[in-house]
Amino acid sequence: MRLVFLGPPGSGKGTQAKILAEKMNLKHISTGDVLRNAVKNGTELGNKAKQFMDAGDLVPDNVILGMIKEILQKDRDGFIFDGFPRTAAQAEGLGTLMEEIGIGIDSAINLAVNDQEVMKRLTGRFFCQKCGTDFNVNTRPPKVEGICDKCGGNLGQRDDDKTEVISNRLNVYREKTKPVEDYYRSHNLLKDIDGTQSFEQVTDSILEVVS
Ligand code: AMP
């Protein structure tokens, strides 16, 4: 099965995509993670992407589609794309790339969460700088403030989870990514899910629509 997960930043799509990928034995492909790794390793892709990511802007479509083309050469059988496509041009580009190799998307899962909730979730989001475990001061707080429950490492915030960058990411989402919903709706592939339900309910709702 091949799925794409859509939704605003902070809608929980990353966490849900990871869980669903494990349950359904699919590869979880987060373009944000691929890009962050590229930046960390100082690769050519990372150098092209860094300035856009730091500002909360989208990395240009041609850079992203080049990266996806490479990914599809290795992982074409079963995957969840998380954070991609982010523009109508990316959705169309993905359609073309997949058509070329004779495959297609089965469903586009759209996690709906309002702006107020998104802001609360994102400003509360922290991660362990040593082992990468996620925490949220509102929903999943660490036992000791600023310290990872698992390994004792220090907790930090993603640079693009700072309030001023979040507002820009939400604007970018509304302007550029909303049309992706229309693209998949017009192809009868869009499945709307209420992302404000409990964590477990969201997982169950997604499983229900894809099985
Ligand atoms: P994410 O972890 O999905 O929120 O992505 C973090 C950042 O990586 C975004 O704010 C963008 O700058 C960049 N990014 C990730 N995926 C894409 C994409 N499909 N198109 C353009 N930029 C992306």
PDB file of C-alpha atoms and ligand atoms in Angstrom:
ATOM      1  CA  MET A   1       0.000   0.000   0.000  1.00  0.00           C
ATOM      2  CA  ARG A   2       1.160   3.528  -0.803  1.00  0.00           C
ATOM      3  CA  LEU A   3      -0.164   6.388   1.313  1.00  0.00           C
ATOM      4  CA  VAL A   4       0.442  10.100   1.703  1.00  0.00           C
ATOM      5  CA  PHE A   5      -0.262  11.912   4.996  1.00  0.00           C
ATOM      6  CA  LEU A   6      -1.441  15.532   4.799  1.00  0.00           C
ATOM      7  CA  GLY A   7      -2.219  18.041   7.537  1.00  0.00           C
ATOM      8  CA  PRO A   8      -0.843  21.247   9.057  1.00  0.00           C
ATOM      9  CA  PRO A   9       2.393  21.245  11.043  1.00  0.00           C
ATOM     10  CA  GLY A  10       1.563  19.841  14.478  1.00  0.00           C
ATOM     11  CA  SER A  11      -1.445  17.837  13.270  1.00  0.00           C
ATOM     12  CA  GLY A  12       0.254  14.665  14.500  1.00  0.00           C
ATOM     13  CA  LYS A  13       0.869  13.309  11.020  1.00  0.00           C
ATOM     14  CA  GLY A  14       4.495  12.423  11.753  1.00  0.00           C
ATOM     15  CA  THR A  15       3.690  10.457  14.893  1.00  0.00           C
ATOM     16  CA  GLN A  16       0.689   8.748  13.299  1.00  0.00           C
ATOM     17  CA  ALA A  17       2.632   7.972  10.120  1.00  0.00           C
ATOM     18  CA  LYS A  18       5.346   6.245  12.200  1.00  0.00           C
ATOM     19  CA  ILE A  19       2.788   4.119  14.059  1.00  0.00           C
ATOM     20  CA  LEU A  20       0.801   3.205  10.953  1.00  0.00           C
ATOM     21  CA  ALA A  21       3.983   2.332   9.065  1.00  0.00           C
ATOM     22  CA  GLU A  22       4.938  -0.083  11.841  1.00  0.00           C
ATOM     23  CA  LYS A  23       1.458  -1.622  12.097  1.00  0.00           C
ATOM     24  CA  MET A  24       1.108  -2.034   8.337  1.00  0.00           C
ATOM     25  CA  ASN A  25       4.726  -2.913   7.597  1.00  0.00           C
ATOM     26  CA  LEU A  26       5.278   0.094   5.340  1.00  0.00           C
ATOM     27  CA  LYS A  27       8.324   2.303   5.024  1.00  0.00           C
ATOM     28  CA  HIS A  28       7.892   5.690   6.746  1.00  0.00           C
ATOM     29  CA  ILE A  29       9.375   8.422   4.571  1.00  0.00           C
ATOM     30  CA  SER A  30       9.392  11.876   6.157  1.00  0.00           C
ATOM     31  CA  THR A  31      10.788  14.485   3.763  1.00  0.00           C
ATOM     32  CA  GLY A  32      11.429  16.764   6.773  1.00  0.00           C
ATOM     33  CA  ASP A  33      13.608  14.032   8.368  1.00  0.00           C
ATOM     34  CA  VAL A  34      15.450  13.343   5.101  1.00  0.00           C
ATOM     35  CA  LEU A  35      16.168  17.079   4.735  1.00  0.00           C
ATOM     36  CA  ARG A  36      17.200  17.566   8.390  1.00  0.00           C
ATOM     37  CA  ASN A  37      19.658  14.665   8.030  1.00  0.00           C
ATOM     38  CA  ALA A  38      21.021  16.159   4.829  1.00  0.00           C
ATOM     39  CA  VAL A  39      21.554  19.505   6.607  1.00  0.00           C
ATOM     40  CA  LYS A  40      23.232  17.762   9.554  1.00  0.00           C
ATOM     41  CA  ASN A  41      25.573  15.863   7.227  1.00  0.00           C
ATOM     42  CA  GLY A  42      26.318  18.952   5.121  1.00  0.00           C
ATOM     43  CA  THR A  43      25.399  17.260   1.832  1.00  0.00           C
ATOM     44  CA  GLU A  44      24.628  19.149  -1.390  1.00  0.00           C
ATOM     45  CA  LEU A  45      20.898  18.610  -0.769  1.00  0.00           C
ATOM     46  CA  GLY A  46      21.304  19.920   2.799  1.00  0.00           C
ATOM     47  CA  ASN A  47      23.109  23.039   1.599  1.00  0.00           C
ATOM     48  CA  LYS A  48      20.334  23.746  -0.906  1.00  0.00           C
ATOM     49  CA  ALA A  49      17.595  23.224   1.712  1.00  0.00           C
ATOM     50  CA  LYS A  50      18.942  24.860   4.892  1.00  0.00           C
ATOM     51  CA  GLN A  51      18.046  28.519   4.324  1.00  0.00           C
ATOM     52  CA  PHE A  52      14.449  27.652   3.396  1.00  0.00           C
ATOM     53  CA  MET A  53      13.999  25.340   6.372  1.00  0.00           C
ATOM     54  CA  ASP A  54      15.406  27.857   8.870  1.00  0.00           C
ATOM     55  CA  ALA A  55      12.868  30.438   7.691  1.00  0.00           C
ATOM     56  CA  GLY A  56       9.959  27.973   7.762  1.00  0.00           C
ATOM     57  CA  ASP A  57       9.637  28.268   3.968  1.00  0.00           C
ATOM     58  CA  LEU A  58       9.248  25.385   1.551  1.00  0.00           C
ATOM     59  CA  VAL A  59      12.286  23.934  -0.177  1.00  0.00           C
ATOM     60  CA  PRO A  60      11.837  24.455  -3.979  1.00  0.00           C
ATOM     61  CA  ASP A  61       9.734  21.837  -5.801  1.00  0.00           C
ATOM     62  CA  ASN A  62      12.530  20.791  -8.190  1.00  0.00           C
ATOM     63  CA  VAL A  63      14.857  19.995  -5.263  1.00  0.00           C
ATOM     64  CA  ILE A  64      12.143  17.981  -3.501  1.00  0.00           C
ATOM     65  CA  LEU A  65      11.052  16.089  -6.638  1.00  0.00           C
ATOM     66  CA  GLY A  66      14.686  15.192  -7.431  1.00  0.00           C
ATOM     67  CA  MET A  67      14.988  13.757  -3.925  1.00  0.00           C
ATOM     68  CA  ILE A  68      11.702  11.830  -4.272  1.00  0.00           C
ATOM     69  CA  LYS A  69      12.763  10.369  -7.620  1.00  0.00           C
ATOM     70  CA  GLU A  70      15.806   8.839  -5.912  1.00  0.00           C
ATOM     71  CA  ILE A  71      13.695   7.546  -3.031  1.00  0.00           C
ATOM     72  CA  LEU A  72      11.216   5.881  -5.414  1.00  0.00           C
ATOM     73  CA  GLN A  73      14.047   3.986  -7.075  1.00  0.00           C
ATOM     74  CA  LYS A  74      14.612   2.149  -3.769  1.00  0.00           C
ATOM     75  CA  ASP A  75      11.233   2.180  -2.029  1.00  0.00           C
ATOM     76  CA  ARG A  76       8.381   1.724  -4.409  1.00  0.00           C
ATOM     77  CA  ASP A  77       6.420  -1.150  -2.897  1.00  0.00           C
ATOM     78  CA  GLY A  78       4.875   0.020   0.341  1.00  0.00           C
ATOM     79  CA  PHE A  79       5.344   3.427   1.962  1.00  0.00           C
ATOM     80  CA  ILE A  80       3.843   6.357   3.771  1.00  0.00           C
ATOM     81  CA  PHE A  81       4.956   9.795   2.613  1.00  0.00           C
ATOM     82  CA  ASP A  82       4.863  12.171   5.564  1.00  0.00           C
ATOM     83  CA  GLY A  83       5.171  15.890   4.773  1.00  0.00           C
ATOM     84  CA  PHE A  84       5.113  15.347   1.018  1.00  0.00           C
ATOM     85  CA  PRO A  85       3.560  16.487  -1.320  1.00  0.00           C
ATOM     86  CA  ARG A  86       3.416  20.043   0.074  1.00  0.00           C
ATOM     87  CA  THR A  87       2.387  21.888  -3.135  1.00  0.00           C
ATOM     88  CA  ALA A  88       0.049  21.108  -6.037  1.00  0.00           C
ATOM     89  CA  ALA A  89       3.129  20.970  -8.308  1.00  0.00           C
ATOM     90  CA  GLN A  90       4.699  18.326  -6.035  1.00  0.00           C
ATOM     91  CA  ALA A  91       1.457  16.296  -6.089  1.00  0.00           C
ATOM     92  CA  GLU A  92       1.380  16.433  -9.875  1.00  0.00           C
ATOM     93  CA  GLY A  93       5.115  15.661 -10.083  1.00  0.00           C
ATOM     94  CA  LEU A  94       4.647  12.645  -7.805  1.00  0.00           C
ATOM     95  CA  GLY A  95       1.752  11.469  -9.991  1.00  0.00           C
ATOM     96  CA  THR A  96       3.970  11.625 -13.066  1.00  0.00           C
ATOM     97  CA  LEU A  97       6.962   9.911 -11.394  1.00  0.00           C
ATOM     98  CA  MET A  98       4.755   7.078 -10.143  1.00  0.00           C
ATOM     99  CA  GLU A  99       2.956   6.685 -13.445  1.00  0.00           C
ATOM    100  CA  GLU A 100       6.331   6.311 -15.165  1.00  0.00           C
ATOM    101  CA  ILE A 101       7.093   3.257 -13.037  1.00  0.00           C
ATOM    102  CA  GLY A 102       3.543   1.890 -13.149  1.00  0.00           C
ATOM    103  CA  ILE A 103       2.436   2.525  -9.554  1.00  0.00           C
ATOM    104  CA  GLY A 104      -0.016   4.888  -7.825  1.00  0.00           C
ATOM    105  CA  ILE A 105      -1.161   6.311  -4.465  1.00  0.00           C
ATOM    106  CA  ASP A 106      -3.897   4.297  -2.687  1.00  0.00           C
ATOM    107  CA  SER A 107      -5.097   6.997  -0.265  1.00  0.00           C
ATOM    108  CA  ALA A 108      -4.252  10.502   0.954  1.00  0.00           C
ATOM    109  CA  ILE A 109      -4.930  10.789   4.687  1.00  0.00           C
ATOM    110  CA  ASN A 110      -5.810  14.346   5.707  1.00  0.00           C
ATOM    111  CA  LEU A 111      -5.508  15.119   9.436  1.00  0.00           C
ATOM    112  CA  ALA A 112      -7.608  18.200  10.237  1.00  0.00           C
ATOM    113  CA  VAL A 113      -6.601  20.327  13.276  1.00  0.00           C
ATOM    114  CA  ASN A 114      -7.467  24.029  13.848  1.00  0.00           C
ATOM    115  CA  ASP A 115      -4.799  26.811  14.078  1.00  0.00           C
ATOM    116  CA  GLN A 116      -5.178  27.456  17.814  1.00  0.00           C
ATOM    117  CA  GLU A 117      -4.582  23.799  18.639  1.00  0.00           C
ATOM    118  CA  VAL A 118      -1.658  23.647  16.192  1.00  0.00           C
ATOM    119  CA  MET A 119       0.057  26.625  17.865  1.00  0.00           C
ATOM    120  CA  LYS A 120      -0.416  25.072  21.322  1.00  0.00           C
ATOM    121  CA  ARG A 121       0.952  21.730  20.189  1.00  0.00           C
ATOM    122  CA  LEU A 122       3.978  23.097  18.345  1.00  0.00           C
ATOM    123  CA  THR A 123       5.168  25.581  20.959  1.00  0.00           C
ATOM    124  CA  GLY A 124       4.950  22.754  23.527  1.00  0.00           C
ATOM    125  CA  ARG A 125       6.984  20.327  21.439  1.00  0.00           C
ATOM    126  CA  PHE A 126      10.451  19.270  22.650  1.00  0.00           C
ATOM    127  CA  PHE A 127      12.812  16.466  21.764  1.00  0.00           C
ATOM    128  CA  CYS A 128      15.790  14.797  23.430  1.00  0.00           C
ATOM    129  CA  GLN A 129      19.009  16.073  21.890  1.00  0.00           C
ATOM    130  CA  LYS A 130      20.682  12.735  22.669  1.00  0.00           C
ATOM    131  CA  CYS A 131      18.185   9.960  21.776  1.00  0.00           C
ATOM    132  CA  GLY A 132      15.551  11.895  19.800  1.00  0.00           C
ATOM    133  CA  THR A 133      12.515  10.954  21.966  1.00  0.00           C
ATOM    134  CA  ASP A 134       9.609  13.403  21.518  1.00  0.00           C
ATOM    135  CA  PHE A 135       7.871  15.179  24.410  1.00  0.00           C
ATOM    136  CA  ASN A 136       5.116  17.751  24.623  1.00  0.00           C
ATOM    137  CA  VAL A 137       4.651  19.930  27.699  1.00  0.00           C
ATOM    138  CA  ASN A 138       0.858  19.823  27.173  1.00  0.00           C
ATOM    139  CA  THR A 139       0.240  16.222  26.240  1.00  0.00           C
ATOM    140  CA  ARG A 140       3.350  14.170  27.025  1.00  0.00           C
ATOM    141  CA  PRO A 141       5.462  16.125  29.561  1.00  0.00           C
ATOM    142  CA  PRO A 142       8.833  14.807  30.773  1.00  0.00           C
ATOM    143  CA  LYS A 143       8.973  13.751  34.464  1.00  0.00           C
ATOM    144  CA  VAL A 144      11.693  16.366  35.094  1.00  0.00           C
ATOM    145  CA  GLU A 145      11.493  19.654  33.158  1.00  0.00           C
ATOM    146  CA  GLY A 146      14.061  19.827  30.350  1.00  0.00           C
ATOM    147  CA  ILE A 147      15.367  16.266  30.884  1.00  0.00           C
ATOM    148  CA  CYS A 148      14.647  13.125  28.846  1.00  0.00           C
ATOM    149  CA  ASP A 149      12.831  10.354  30.790  1.00  0.00           C
ATOM    150  CA  LYS A 150      14.557   7.672  28.750  1.00  0.00           C
ATOM    151  CA  CYS A 151      18.239   8.617  28.685  1.00  0.00           C
ATOM    152  CA  GLY A 152      18.658  11.728  30.865  1.00  0.00           C
ATOM    153  CA  GLY A 153      19.682  13.839  27.839  1.00  0.00           C
ATOM    154  CA  ASN A 154      18.797  17.542  27.584  1.00  0.00           C
ATOM    155  CA  LEU A 155      15.557  18.472  25.814  1.00  0.00           C
ATOM    156  CA  GLY A 156      15.601  21.054  23.040  1.00  0.00           C
ATOM    157  CA  GLN A 157      13.194  22.676  20.599  1.00  0.00           C
ATOM    158  CA  ARG A 158      13.369  22.438  16.829  1.00  0.00           C
ATOM    159  CA  ASP A 159      14.539  25.793  15.422  1.00  0.00           C
ATOM    160  CA  ASP A 160      11.394  25.976  13.317  1.00  0.00           C
ATOM    161  CA  ASP A 161       9.100  25.369  16.332  1.00  0.00           C
ATOM    162  CA  LYS A 162       9.761  28.899  17.638  1.00  0.00           C
ATOM    163  CA  THR A 163       6.576  31.042  17.654  1.00  0.00           C
ATOM    164  CA  GLU A 164       7.517  33.458  14.830  1.00  0.00           C
ATOM    165  CA  VAL A 165       8.593  30.623  12.507  1.00  0.00           C
ATOM    166  CA  ILE A 166       5.429  28.638  13.297  1.00  0.00           C
ATOM    167  CA  SER A 167       3.207  31.517  12.094  1.00  0.00           C
ATOM    168  CA  ASN A 168       5.071  31.507   8.800  1.00  0.00           C
ATOM    169  CA  ARG A 169       4.815  27.712   8.499  1.00  0.00           C
ATOM    170  CA  LEU A 170       1.030  27.982   9.020  1.00  0.00           C
ATOM    171  CA  ASN A 171       0.733  30.705   6.359  1.00  0.00           C
ATOM    172  CA  VAL A 172       2.788  28.594   3.963  1.00  0.00           C
ATOM    173  CA  TYR A 173       0.536  25.629   4.722  1.00  0.00           C
ATOM    174  CA  ARG A 174      -2.639  27.591   3.977  1.00  0.00           C
ATOM    175  CA  GLU A 175      -1.293  29.086   0.759  1.00  0.00           C
ATOM    176  CA  LYS A 176       0.708  26.235  -0.733  1.00  0.00           C
ATOM    177  CA  THR A 177      -0.357  22.954   0.833  1.00  0.00           C
ATOM    178  CA  LYS A 178      -4.157  23.335   1.027  1.00  0.00           C
ATOM    179  CA  PRO A 179      -4.401  22.913  -2.798  1.00  0.00           C
ATOM    180  CA  VAL A 180      -2.852  19.445  -2.388  1.00  0.00           C
ATOM    181  CA  GLU A 181      -6.076  18.406  -0.591  1.00  0.00           C
ATOM    182  CA  ASP A 182      -8.053  19.538  -3.643  1.00  0.00           C
ATOM    183  CA  TYR A 183      -5.742  17.577  -5.924  1.00  0.00           C
ATOM    184  CA  TYR A 184      -6.336  14.300  -4.061  1.00  0.00           C
ATOM    185  CA  ARG A 185     -10.039  15.049  -3.549  1.00  0.00           C
ATOM    186  CA  SER A 186     -10.452  15.447  -7.299  1.00  0.00           C
ATOM    187  CA  HIS A 187      -8.770  12.052  -7.739  1.00  0.00           C
ATOM    188  CA  ASN A 188     -11.166  10.505  -5.169  1.00  0.00           C
ATOM    189  CA  LEU A 189      -8.265   9.579  -2.897  1.00  0.00           C
ATOM    190  CA  LEU A 190      -8.679  12.056  -0.011  1.00  0.00           C
ATOM    191  CA  LYS A 191      -9.723  10.634   3.396  1.00  0.00           C
ATOM    192  CA  ASP A 192     -10.486  13.338   5.988  1.00  0.00           C
ATOM    193  CA  ILE A 193      -9.695  12.427   9.604  1.00  0.00           C
ATOM    194  CA  ASP A 194     -10.469  14.526  12.707  1.00  0.00           C
ATOM    195  CA  GLY A 195      -6.971  15.089  14.131  1.00  0.00           C
ATOM    196  CA  THR A 196      -8.299  16.507  17.420  1.00  0.00           C
ATOM    197  CA  GLN A 197      -9.554  13.100  18.595  1.00  0.00           C
ATOM    198  CA  SER A 198      -7.461  11.188  21.132  1.00  0.00           C
ATOM    199  CA  PHE A 199      -4.210   9.798  19.823  1.00  0.00           C
ATOM    200  CA  GLU A 200      -5.558   6.212  19.753  1.00  0.00           C
ATOM    201  CA  GLN A 201      -8.820   7.276  18.104  1.00  0.00           C
ATOM    202  CA  VAL A 202      -6.893   8.975  15.295  1.00  0.00           C
ATOM    203  CA  THR A 203      -4.867   5.786  14.685  1.00  0.00           C
ATOM    204  CA  ASP A 204      -8.068   3.684  14.651  1.00  0.00           C
ATOM    205  CA  SER A 205      -9.824   6.099  12.286  1.00  0.00           C
ATOM    206  CA  ILE A 206      -6.924   5.934   9.839  1.00  0.00           C
ATOM    207  CA  LEU A 207      -6.776   2.128  10.010  1.00  0.00           C
ATOM    208  CA  GLU A 208     -10.507   2.022   9.335  1.00  0.00           C
ATOM    209  CA  VAL A 209     -10.308   4.117   6.151  1.00  0.00           C
ATOM    210  CA  VAL A 210      -7.289   2.340   4.664  1.00  0.00           C
ATOM    211  CA  SER A 211      -8.351  -1.249   5.316  1.00  0.00           C
TER     212      SER A 211
HETATM  213  P1  AMP B   1       8.529  18.934   8.528  1.00  0.00           P
HETATM  214  O1  AMP B   1       9.404  18.174   9.464  1.00  0.00           O
HETATM  215  O2  AMP B   1       7.726  18.032   7.635  1.00  0.00           O
HETATM  216  O3  AMP B   1       7.666  19.970   9.222  1.00  0.00           O
HETATM  217  O4  AMP B   1       9.504  19.735   7.535  1.00  0.00           O
HETATM  218  C1  AMP B   1      10.418  20.693   8.027  1.00  0.00           C
HETATM  219  C2  AMP B   1      10.804  21.662   6.917  1.00  0.00           C
HETATM  220  O5  AMP B   1      11.421  20.927   5.837  1.00  0.00           O
HETATM  221  C3  AMP B   1       9.646  22.411   6.269  1.00  0.00           C
HETATM  222  O6  AMP B   1       9.273  23.572   7.007  1.00  0.00           O
HETATM  223  C4  AMP B   1      10.242  22.736   4.897  1.00  0.00           C
HETATM  224  O7  AMP B   1      11.171  23.804   4.987  1.00  0.00           O
HETATM  225  C5  AMP B   1      11.031  21.484   4.581  1.00  0.00           C
HETATM  226  N1  AMP B   1      10.210  20.465   3.852  1.00  0.00           N
HETATM  227  C6  AMP B   1       9.855  19.222   4.294  1.00  0.00           C
HETATM  228  N2  AMP B   1       9.133  18.569   3.366  1.00  0.00           N
HETATM  229  C7  AMP B   1       9.007  19.422   2.321  1.00  0.00           C
HETATM  230  C8  AMP B   1       8.344  19.364   1.068  1.00  0.00           C
HETATM  231  N3  AMP B   1       7.645  18.292   0.682  1.00  0.00           N
HETATM  232  N4  AMP B   1       8.437  20.445   0.242  1.00  0.00           N
HETATM  233  C9  AMP B   1       9.144  21.540   0.592  1.00  0.00           C
HETATM  234  N5  AMP B   1       9.773  21.674   1.764  1.00  0.00           N
HETATM  235  C10 AMP B   1       9.715  20.635   2.631  1.00  0.00           C
END
